[in-house]
PDB file of C-alpha atoms in Angstrom:
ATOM      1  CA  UNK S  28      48.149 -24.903  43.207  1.00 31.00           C
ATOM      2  CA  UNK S  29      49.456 -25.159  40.122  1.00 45.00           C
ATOM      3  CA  UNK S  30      50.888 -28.383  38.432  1.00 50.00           C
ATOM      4  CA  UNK S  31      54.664 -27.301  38.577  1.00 49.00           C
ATOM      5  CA  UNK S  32      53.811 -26.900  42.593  1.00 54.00           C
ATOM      6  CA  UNK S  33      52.889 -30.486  42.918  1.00 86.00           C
ATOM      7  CA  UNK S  34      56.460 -31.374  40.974  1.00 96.00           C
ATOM      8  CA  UNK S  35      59.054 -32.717  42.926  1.00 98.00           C
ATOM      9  CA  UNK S  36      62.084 -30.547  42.203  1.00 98.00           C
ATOM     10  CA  UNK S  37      65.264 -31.609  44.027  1.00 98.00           C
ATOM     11  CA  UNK S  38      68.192 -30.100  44.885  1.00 97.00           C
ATOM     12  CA  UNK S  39      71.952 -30.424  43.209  1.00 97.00           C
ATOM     13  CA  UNK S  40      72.753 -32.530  46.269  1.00 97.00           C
ATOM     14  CA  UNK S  41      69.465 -34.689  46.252  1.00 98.00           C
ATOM     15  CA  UNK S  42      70.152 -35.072  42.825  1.00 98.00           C
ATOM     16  CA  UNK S  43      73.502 -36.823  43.472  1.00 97.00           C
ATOM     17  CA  UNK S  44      71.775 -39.117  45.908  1.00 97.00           C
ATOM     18  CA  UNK S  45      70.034 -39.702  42.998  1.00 98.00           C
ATOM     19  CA  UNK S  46      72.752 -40.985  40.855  1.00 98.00           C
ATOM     20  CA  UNK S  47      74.193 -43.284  43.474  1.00 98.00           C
ATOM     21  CA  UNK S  48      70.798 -45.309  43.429  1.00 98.00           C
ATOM     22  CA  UNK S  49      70.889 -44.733  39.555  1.00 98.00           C
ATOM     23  CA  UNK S  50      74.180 -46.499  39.553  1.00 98.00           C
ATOM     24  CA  UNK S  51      73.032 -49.302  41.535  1.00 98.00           C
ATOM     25  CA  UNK S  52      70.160 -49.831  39.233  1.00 98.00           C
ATOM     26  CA  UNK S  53      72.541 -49.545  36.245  1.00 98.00           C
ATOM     27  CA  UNK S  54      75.506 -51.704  38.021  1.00 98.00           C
ATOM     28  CA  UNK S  55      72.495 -54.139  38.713  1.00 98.00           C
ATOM     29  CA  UNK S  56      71.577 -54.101  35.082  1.00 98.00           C
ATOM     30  CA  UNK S  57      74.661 -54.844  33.316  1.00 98.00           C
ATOM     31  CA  UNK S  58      75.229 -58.074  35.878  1.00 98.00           C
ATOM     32  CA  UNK S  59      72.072 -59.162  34.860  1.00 98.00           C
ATOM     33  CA  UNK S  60      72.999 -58.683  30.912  1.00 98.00           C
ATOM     34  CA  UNK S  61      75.926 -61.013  31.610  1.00 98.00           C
ATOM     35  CA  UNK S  62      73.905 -63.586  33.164  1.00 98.00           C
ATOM     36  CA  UNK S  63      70.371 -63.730  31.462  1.00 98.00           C
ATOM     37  CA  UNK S  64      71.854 -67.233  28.965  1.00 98.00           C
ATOM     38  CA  UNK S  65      69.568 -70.151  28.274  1.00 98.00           C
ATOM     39  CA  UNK S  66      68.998 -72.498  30.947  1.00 98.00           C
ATOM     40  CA  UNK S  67      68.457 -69.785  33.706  1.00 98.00           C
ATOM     41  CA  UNK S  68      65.749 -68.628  35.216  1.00 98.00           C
ATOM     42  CA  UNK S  69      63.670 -65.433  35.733  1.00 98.00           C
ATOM     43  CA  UNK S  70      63.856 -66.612  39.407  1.00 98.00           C
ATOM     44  CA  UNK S  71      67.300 -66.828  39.199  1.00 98.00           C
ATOM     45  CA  UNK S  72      67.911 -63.466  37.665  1.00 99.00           C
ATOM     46  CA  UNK S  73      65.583 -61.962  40.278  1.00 98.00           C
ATOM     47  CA  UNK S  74      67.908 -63.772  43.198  1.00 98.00           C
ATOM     48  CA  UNK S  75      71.010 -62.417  41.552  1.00 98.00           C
ATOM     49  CA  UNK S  76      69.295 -58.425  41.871  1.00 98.00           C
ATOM     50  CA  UNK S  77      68.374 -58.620  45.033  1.00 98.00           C
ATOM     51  CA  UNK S  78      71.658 -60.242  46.391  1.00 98.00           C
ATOM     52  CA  UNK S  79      73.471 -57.221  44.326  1.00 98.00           C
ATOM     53  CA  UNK S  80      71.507 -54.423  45.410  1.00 98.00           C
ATOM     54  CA  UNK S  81      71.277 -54.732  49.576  1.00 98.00           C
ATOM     55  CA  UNK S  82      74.919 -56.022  49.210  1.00 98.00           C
ATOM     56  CA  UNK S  83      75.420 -52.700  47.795  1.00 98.00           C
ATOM     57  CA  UNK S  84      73.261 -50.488  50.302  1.00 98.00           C
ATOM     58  CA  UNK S  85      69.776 -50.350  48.746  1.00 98.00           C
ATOM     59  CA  UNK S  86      66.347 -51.691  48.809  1.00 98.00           C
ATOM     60  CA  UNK S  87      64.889 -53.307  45.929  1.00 98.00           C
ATOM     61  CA  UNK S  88      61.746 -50.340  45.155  1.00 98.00           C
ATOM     62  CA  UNK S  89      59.107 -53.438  43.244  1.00 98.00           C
ATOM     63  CA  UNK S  90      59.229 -56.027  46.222  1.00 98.00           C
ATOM     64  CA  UNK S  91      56.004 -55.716  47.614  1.00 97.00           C
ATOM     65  CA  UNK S  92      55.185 -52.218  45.852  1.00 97.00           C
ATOM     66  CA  UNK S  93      51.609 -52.045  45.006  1.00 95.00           C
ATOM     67  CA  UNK S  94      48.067 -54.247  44.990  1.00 94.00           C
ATOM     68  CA  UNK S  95      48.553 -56.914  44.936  1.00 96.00           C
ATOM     69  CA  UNK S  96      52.217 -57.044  46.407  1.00 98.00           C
ATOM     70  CA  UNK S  97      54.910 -57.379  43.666  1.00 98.00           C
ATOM     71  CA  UNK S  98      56.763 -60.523  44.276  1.00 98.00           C
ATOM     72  CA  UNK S  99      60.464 -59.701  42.777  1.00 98.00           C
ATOM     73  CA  UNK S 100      62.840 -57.374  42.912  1.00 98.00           C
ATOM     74  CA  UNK S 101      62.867 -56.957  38.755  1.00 98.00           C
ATOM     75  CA  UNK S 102      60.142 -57.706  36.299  1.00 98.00           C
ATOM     76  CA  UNK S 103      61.175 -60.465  33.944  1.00 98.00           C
ATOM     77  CA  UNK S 104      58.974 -60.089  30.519  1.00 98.00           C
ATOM     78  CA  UNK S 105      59.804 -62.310  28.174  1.00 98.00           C
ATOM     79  CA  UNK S 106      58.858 -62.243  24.492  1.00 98.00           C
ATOM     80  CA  UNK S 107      55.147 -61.304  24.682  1.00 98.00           C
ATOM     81  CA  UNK S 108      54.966 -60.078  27.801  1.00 98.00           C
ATOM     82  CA  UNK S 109      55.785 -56.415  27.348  1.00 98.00           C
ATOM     83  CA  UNK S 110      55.954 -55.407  31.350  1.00 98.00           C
ATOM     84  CA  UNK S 111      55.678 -56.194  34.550  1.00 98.00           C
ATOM     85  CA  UNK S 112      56.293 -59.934  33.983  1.00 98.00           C
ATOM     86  CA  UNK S 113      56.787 -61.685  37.371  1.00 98.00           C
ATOM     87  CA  UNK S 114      60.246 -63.912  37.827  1.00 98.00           C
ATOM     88  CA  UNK S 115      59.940 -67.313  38.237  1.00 98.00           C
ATOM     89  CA  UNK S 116      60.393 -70.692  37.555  1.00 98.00           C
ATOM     90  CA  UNK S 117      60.737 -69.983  34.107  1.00 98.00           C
ATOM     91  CA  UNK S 118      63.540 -70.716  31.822  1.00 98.00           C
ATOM     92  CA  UNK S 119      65.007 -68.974  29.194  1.00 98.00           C
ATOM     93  CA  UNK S 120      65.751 -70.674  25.876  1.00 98.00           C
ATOM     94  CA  UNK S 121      67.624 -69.735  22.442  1.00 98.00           C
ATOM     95  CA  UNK S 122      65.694 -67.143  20.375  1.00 98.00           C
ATOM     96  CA  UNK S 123      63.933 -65.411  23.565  1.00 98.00           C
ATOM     97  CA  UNK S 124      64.291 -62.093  24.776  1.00 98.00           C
ATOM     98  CA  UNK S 125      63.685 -60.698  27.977  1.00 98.00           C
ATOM     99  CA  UNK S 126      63.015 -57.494  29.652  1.00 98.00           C
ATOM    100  CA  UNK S 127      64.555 -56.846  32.574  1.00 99.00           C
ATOM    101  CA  UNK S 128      62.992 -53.632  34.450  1.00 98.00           C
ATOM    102  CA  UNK S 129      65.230 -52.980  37.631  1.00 98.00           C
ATOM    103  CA  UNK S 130      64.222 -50.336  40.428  1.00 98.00           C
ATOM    104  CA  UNK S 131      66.407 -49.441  43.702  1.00 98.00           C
ATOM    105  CA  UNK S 132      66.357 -47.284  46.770  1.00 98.00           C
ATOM    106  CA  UNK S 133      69.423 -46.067  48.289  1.00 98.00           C
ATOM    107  CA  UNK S 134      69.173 -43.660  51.295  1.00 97.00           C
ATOM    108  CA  UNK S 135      65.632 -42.859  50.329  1.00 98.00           C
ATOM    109  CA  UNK S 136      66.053 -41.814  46.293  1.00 98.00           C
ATOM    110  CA  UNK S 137      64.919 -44.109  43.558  1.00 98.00           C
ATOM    111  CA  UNK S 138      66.727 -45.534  40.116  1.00 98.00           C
ATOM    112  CA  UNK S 139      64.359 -47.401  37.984  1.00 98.00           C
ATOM    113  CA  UNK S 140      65.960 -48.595  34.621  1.00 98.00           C
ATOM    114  CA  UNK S 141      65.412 -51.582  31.916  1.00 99.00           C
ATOM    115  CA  UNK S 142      67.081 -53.081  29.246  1.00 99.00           C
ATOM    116  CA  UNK S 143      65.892 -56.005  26.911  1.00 99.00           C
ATOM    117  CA  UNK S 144      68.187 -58.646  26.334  1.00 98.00           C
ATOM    118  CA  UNK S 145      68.459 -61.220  23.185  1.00 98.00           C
ATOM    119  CA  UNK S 146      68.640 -65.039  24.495  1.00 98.00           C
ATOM    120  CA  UNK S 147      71.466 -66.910  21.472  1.00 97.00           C
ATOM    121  CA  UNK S 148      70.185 -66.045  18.223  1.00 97.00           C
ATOM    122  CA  UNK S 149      66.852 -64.482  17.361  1.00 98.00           C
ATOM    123  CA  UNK S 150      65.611 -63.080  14.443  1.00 98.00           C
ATOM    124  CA  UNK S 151      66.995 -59.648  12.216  1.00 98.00           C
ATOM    125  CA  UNK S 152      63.314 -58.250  12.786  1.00 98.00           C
ATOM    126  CA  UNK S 153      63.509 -58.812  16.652  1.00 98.00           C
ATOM    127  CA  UNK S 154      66.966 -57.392  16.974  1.00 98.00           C
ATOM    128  CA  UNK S 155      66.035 -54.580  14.360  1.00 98.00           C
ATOM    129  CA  UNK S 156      63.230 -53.705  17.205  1.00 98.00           C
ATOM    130  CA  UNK S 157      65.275 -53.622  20.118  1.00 98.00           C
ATOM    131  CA  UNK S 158      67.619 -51.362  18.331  1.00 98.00           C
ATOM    132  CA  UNK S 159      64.816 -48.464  17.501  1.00 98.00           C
ATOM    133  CA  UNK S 160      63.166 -49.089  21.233  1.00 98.00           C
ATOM    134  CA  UNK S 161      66.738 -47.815  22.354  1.00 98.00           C
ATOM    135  CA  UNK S 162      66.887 -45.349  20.127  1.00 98.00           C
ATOM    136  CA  UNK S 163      63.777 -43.979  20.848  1.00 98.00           C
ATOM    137  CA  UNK S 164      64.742 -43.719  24.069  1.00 98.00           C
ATOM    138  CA  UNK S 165      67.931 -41.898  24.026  1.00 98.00           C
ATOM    139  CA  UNK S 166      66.142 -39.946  20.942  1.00 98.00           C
ATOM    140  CA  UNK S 167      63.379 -38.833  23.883  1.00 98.00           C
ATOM    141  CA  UNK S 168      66.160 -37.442  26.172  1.00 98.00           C
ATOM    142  CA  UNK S 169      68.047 -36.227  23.475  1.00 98.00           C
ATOM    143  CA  UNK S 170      65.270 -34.083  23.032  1.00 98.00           C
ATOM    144  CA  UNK S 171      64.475 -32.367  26.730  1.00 98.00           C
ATOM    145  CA  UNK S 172      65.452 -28.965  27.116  1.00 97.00           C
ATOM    146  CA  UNK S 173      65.137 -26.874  29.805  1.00 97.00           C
ATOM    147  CA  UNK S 174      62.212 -24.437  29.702  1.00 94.00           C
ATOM    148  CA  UNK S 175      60.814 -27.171  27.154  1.00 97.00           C
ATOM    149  CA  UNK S 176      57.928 -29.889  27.640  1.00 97.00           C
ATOM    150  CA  UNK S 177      57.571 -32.953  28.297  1.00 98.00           C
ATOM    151  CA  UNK S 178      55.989 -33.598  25.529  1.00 97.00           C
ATOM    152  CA  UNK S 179      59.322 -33.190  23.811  1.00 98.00           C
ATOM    153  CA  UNK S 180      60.343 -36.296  25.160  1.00 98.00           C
ATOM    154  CA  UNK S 181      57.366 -38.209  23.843  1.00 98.00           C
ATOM    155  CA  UNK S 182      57.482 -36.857  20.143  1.00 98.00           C
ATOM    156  CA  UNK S 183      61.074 -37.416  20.590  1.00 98.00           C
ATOM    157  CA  UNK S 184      60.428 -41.019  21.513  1.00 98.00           C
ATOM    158  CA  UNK S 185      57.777 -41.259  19.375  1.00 98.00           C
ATOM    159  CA  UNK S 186      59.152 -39.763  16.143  1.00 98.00           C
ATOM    160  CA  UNK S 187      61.802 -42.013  16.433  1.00 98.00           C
ATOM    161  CA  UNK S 188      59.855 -45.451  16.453  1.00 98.00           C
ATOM    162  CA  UNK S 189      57.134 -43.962  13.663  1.00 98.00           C
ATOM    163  CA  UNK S 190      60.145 -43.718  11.125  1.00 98.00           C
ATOM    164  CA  UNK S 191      61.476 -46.842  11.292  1.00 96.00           C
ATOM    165  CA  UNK S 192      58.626 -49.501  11.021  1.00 94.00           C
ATOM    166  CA  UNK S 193      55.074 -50.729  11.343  1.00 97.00           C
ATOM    167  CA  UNK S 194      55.893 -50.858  15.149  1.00 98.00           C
ATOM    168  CA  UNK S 195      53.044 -50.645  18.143  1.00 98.00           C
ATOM    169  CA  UNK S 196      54.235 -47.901  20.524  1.00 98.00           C
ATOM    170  CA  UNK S 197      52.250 -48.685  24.281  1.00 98.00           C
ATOM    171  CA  UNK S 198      50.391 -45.400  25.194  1.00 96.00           C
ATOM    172  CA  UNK S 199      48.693 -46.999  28.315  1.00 94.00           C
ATOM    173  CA  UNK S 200      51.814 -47.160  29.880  1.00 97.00           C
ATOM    174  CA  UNK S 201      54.212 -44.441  29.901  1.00 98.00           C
ATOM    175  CA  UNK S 202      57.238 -42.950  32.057  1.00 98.00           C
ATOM    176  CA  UNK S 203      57.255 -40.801  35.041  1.00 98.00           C
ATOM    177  CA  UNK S 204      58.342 -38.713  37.251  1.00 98.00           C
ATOM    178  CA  UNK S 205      61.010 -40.062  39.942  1.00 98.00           C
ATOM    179  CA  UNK S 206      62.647 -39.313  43.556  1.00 98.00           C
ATOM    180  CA  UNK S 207      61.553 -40.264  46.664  1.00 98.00           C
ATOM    181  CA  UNK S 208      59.112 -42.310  45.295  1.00 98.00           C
ATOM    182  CA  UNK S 209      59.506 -44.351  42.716  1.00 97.00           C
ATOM    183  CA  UNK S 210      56.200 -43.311  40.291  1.00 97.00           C
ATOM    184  CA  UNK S 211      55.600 -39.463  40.958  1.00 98.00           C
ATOM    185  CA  UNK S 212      53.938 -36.918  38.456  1.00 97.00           C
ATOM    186  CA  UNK S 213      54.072 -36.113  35.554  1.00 97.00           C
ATOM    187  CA  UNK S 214      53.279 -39.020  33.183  1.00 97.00           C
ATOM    188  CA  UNK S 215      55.633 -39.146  30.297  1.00 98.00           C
ATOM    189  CA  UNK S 216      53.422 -40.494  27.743  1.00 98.00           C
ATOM    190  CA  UNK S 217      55.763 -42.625  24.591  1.00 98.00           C
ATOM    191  CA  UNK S 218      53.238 -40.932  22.218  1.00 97.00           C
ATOM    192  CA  UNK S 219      52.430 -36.843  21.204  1.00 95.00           C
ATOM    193  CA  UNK S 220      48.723 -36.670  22.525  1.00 87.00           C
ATOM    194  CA  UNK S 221      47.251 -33.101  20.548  1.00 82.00           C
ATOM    195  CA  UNK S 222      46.492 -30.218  22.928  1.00 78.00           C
ATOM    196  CA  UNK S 223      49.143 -31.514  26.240  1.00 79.00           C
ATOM    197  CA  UNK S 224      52.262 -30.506  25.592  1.00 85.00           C
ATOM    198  CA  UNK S 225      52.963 -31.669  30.129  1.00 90.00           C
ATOM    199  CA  UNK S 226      54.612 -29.416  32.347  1.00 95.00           C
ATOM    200  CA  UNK S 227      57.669 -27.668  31.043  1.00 96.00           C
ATOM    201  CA  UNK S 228      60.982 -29.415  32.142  1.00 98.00           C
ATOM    202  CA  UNK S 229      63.401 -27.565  34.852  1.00 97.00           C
ATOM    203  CA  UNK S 230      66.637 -28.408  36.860  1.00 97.00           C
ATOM    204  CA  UNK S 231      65.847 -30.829  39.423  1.00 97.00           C
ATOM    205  CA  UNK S 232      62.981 -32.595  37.673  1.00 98.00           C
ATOM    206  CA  UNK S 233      63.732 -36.138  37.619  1.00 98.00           C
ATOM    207  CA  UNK S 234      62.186 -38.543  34.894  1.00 98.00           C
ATOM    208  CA  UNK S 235      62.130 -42.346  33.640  1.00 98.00           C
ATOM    209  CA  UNK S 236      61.477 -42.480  30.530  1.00 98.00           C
ATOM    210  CA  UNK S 237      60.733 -45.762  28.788  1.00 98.00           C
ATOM    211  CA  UNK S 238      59.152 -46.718  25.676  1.00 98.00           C
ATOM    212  CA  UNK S 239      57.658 -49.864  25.089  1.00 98.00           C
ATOM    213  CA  UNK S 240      57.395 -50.901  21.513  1.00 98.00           C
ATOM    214  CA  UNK S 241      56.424 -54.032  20.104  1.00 98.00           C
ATOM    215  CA  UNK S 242      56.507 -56.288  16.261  1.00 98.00           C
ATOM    216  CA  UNK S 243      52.494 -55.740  16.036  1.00 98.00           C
ATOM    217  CA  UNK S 244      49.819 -53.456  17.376  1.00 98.00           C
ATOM    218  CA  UNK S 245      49.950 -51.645  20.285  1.00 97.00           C
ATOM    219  CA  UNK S 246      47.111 -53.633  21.998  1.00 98.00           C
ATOM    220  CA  UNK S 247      47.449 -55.562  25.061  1.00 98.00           C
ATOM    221  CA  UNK S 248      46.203 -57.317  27.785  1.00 98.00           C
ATOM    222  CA  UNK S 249      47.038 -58.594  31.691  1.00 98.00           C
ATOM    223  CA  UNK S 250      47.099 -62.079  32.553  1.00 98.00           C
ATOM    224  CA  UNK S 251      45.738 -63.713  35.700  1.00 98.00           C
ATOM    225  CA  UNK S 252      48.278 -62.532  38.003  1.00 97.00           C
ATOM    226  CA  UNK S 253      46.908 -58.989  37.926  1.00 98.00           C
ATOM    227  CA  UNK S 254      50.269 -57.748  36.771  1.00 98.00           C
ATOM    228  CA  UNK S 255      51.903 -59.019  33.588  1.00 98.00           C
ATOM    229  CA  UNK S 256      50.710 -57.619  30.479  1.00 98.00           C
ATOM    230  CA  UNK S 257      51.250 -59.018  27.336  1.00 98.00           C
ATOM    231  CA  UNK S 258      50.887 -58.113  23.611  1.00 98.00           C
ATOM    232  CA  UNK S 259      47.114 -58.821  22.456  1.00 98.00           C
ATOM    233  CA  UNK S 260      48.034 -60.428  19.376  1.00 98.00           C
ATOM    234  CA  UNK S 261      51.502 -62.796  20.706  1.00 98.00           C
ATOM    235  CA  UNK S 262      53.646 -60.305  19.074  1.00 98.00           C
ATOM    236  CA  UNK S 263      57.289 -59.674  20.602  1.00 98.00           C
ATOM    237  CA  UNK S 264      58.285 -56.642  22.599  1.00 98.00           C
ATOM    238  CA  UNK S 265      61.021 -54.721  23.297  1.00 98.00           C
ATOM    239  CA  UNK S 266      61.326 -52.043  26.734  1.00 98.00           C
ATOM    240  CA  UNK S 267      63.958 -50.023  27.403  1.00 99.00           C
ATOM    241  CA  UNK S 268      64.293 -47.224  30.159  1.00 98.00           C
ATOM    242  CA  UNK S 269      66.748 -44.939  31.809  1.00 98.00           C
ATOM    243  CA  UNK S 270      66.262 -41.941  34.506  1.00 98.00           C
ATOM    244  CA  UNK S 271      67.489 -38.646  33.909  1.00 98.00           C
ATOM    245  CA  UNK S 272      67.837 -34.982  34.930  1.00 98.00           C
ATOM    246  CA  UNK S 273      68.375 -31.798  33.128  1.00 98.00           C
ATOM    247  CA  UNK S 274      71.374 -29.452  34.756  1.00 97.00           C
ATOM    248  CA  UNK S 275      72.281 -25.925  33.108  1.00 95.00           C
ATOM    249  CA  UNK S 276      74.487 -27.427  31.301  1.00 96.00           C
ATOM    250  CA  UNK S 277      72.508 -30.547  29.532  1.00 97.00           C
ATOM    251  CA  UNK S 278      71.194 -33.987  30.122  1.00 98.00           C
ATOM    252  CA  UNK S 279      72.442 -36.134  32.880  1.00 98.00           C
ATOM    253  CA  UNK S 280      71.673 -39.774  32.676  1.00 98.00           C
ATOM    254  CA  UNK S 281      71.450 -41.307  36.521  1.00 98.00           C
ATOM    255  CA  UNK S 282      71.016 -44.706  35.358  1.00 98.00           C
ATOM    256  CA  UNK S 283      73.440 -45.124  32.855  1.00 98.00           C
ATOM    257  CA  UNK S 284      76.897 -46.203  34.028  1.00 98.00           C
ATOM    258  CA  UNK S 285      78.702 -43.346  32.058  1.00 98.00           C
ATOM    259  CA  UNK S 286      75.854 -40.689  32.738  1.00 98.00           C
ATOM    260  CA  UNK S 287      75.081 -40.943  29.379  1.00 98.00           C
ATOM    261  CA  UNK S 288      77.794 -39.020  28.218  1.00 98.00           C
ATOM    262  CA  UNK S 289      78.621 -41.419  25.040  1.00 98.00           C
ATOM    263  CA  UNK S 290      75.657 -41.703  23.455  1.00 98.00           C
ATOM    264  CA  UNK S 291      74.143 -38.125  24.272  1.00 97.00           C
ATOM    265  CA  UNK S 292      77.879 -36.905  22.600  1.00 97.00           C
ATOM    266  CA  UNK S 293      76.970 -39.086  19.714  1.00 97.00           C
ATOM    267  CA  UNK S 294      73.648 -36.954  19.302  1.00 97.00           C
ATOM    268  CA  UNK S 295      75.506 -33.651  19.500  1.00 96.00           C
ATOM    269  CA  UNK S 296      73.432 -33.063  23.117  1.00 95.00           C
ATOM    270  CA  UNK S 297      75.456 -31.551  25.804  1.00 96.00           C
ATOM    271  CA  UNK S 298      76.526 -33.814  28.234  1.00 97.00           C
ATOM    272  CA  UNK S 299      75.609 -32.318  31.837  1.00 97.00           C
ATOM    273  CA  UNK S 300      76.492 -34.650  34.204  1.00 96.00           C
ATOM    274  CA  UNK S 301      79.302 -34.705  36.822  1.00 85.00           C
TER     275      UNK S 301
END
């Protein structure tokens, strides 16, 4: 059995389940944005998702996922802590920035998205990295085609980051594939790694695709809790991440509120959502 066998490759249809939990995680996202001010709390945030998303139909997909159990419905990572930071009792103050990663089922199809947010002011070199960890990853679905690899993505992602900065690009953690579960092959790797170019990228292959950059090396480590990992050297990190399909006629964003029409028009990709 060969690797494109063990691919899940949905329909048109199951792809427009798709988007409605896409659009949940996205919907979930941008209420988040608007709340995520100093004085709340991770905990808080995490309350506010879950209310959102079963008051809207779905299941949160990281409560309880994995070993040990995952005890939110987002990961809250703030400043060091890259991914996979647990909510809590934590508050946010002026100059942090969090990472909100944000995962929902809807009638059995998954959305997993995330979006770093500043907290008040911080500084040019901190904003300056969230912008090229965005880039880099509408740069890496700027640049799947179909009949082209998945390593397209990652040079697109990675490419991106390279020619910007001194940045640390996470290659122990990488995207994925995405549908009725939430992490599904293949690995979409935020680096080019010589001699895998991945499976080659058809209609109905859904990916998340999230690169993790941070203001230092690309080193890190996981704390106590078996599940946050943090920067080995303190340094602040940005993550961003989106879901998305490829339809004969372009990219189709299922996480992103407008499909990613805007900003895949702005890179002169065609737009192939509906």
């Amino acid at each position: 059995m060969g690797l494109l066998d063990r691919l899940e490759i949905k329909t048109p249809e199951q792809i427009g389940l798709m988007r409605r939990a896409g659009l949940l995680v996205g919907e979930t996202l941008e209420l988040l944005r608007g709340a995520a001010k100093a004085g709340v709390t991770t905990g808080e945030l995490d309350a506010l998702a879950e209310e959102n998303i079963r008051a809207h139909g779905g299941v949160p997909s990281f409560l309880d996922y994995g070993h040990p159990p995952f005890p939110g419905t987002i990961c809250a990572s703030v400043n060091d802590e890259v991914v996979h930071g647990i909510p809590g009792s934590r508050r946010l103050v002026d100059g942090d920035v969090v990472s909100i990663d944000c995962g929902a089922i809807v009638d059995g199809w998954h959305g997993d998205a995330a979006i770093t947010v500043a907290i008040g002011d911080v500084p040019p070199e901190v904003t300056e990295l969230m912008r090229v960890t965005e880039e880099a990853l509408w740069a890496g679905i700027a640049a799947a085609r179909l009949s082209g690899r998945v390593s397209d993505i990652s040079r697109g992602v990675e490419t991106t980051v390279r020619s910007q900065g001194d940045y640390g690009i996470l290659e122990d953690y990488v995207g994925h594939g995405i549908g009725t579960r939430m992490h599904l092959p293949p690995n979409v790797p935020n680096v080019v790694h010589r001699g895998d170019r991945g499976p080659k990228l058809v209609a109905g292959l859904a990916l998340a695709v999230e690169p993790m950059v941070t203001l230092g090396t690309s080193d890190t480590e996981v704390l106590d809790d078996e599940w946050t990992v943090v920067t080995a050297d303190g340094s602040v990190a940005a993550h961003f991440e989106h879901t998305f399909t490829l339809t004969p006629n372009g990219a189709w964003v299922l996480t992103a509120l407008d499909g990613g029409e805007e900003r895949l028009t702005a890179l002169g990709v065609p737009y192939g959502g509906r």
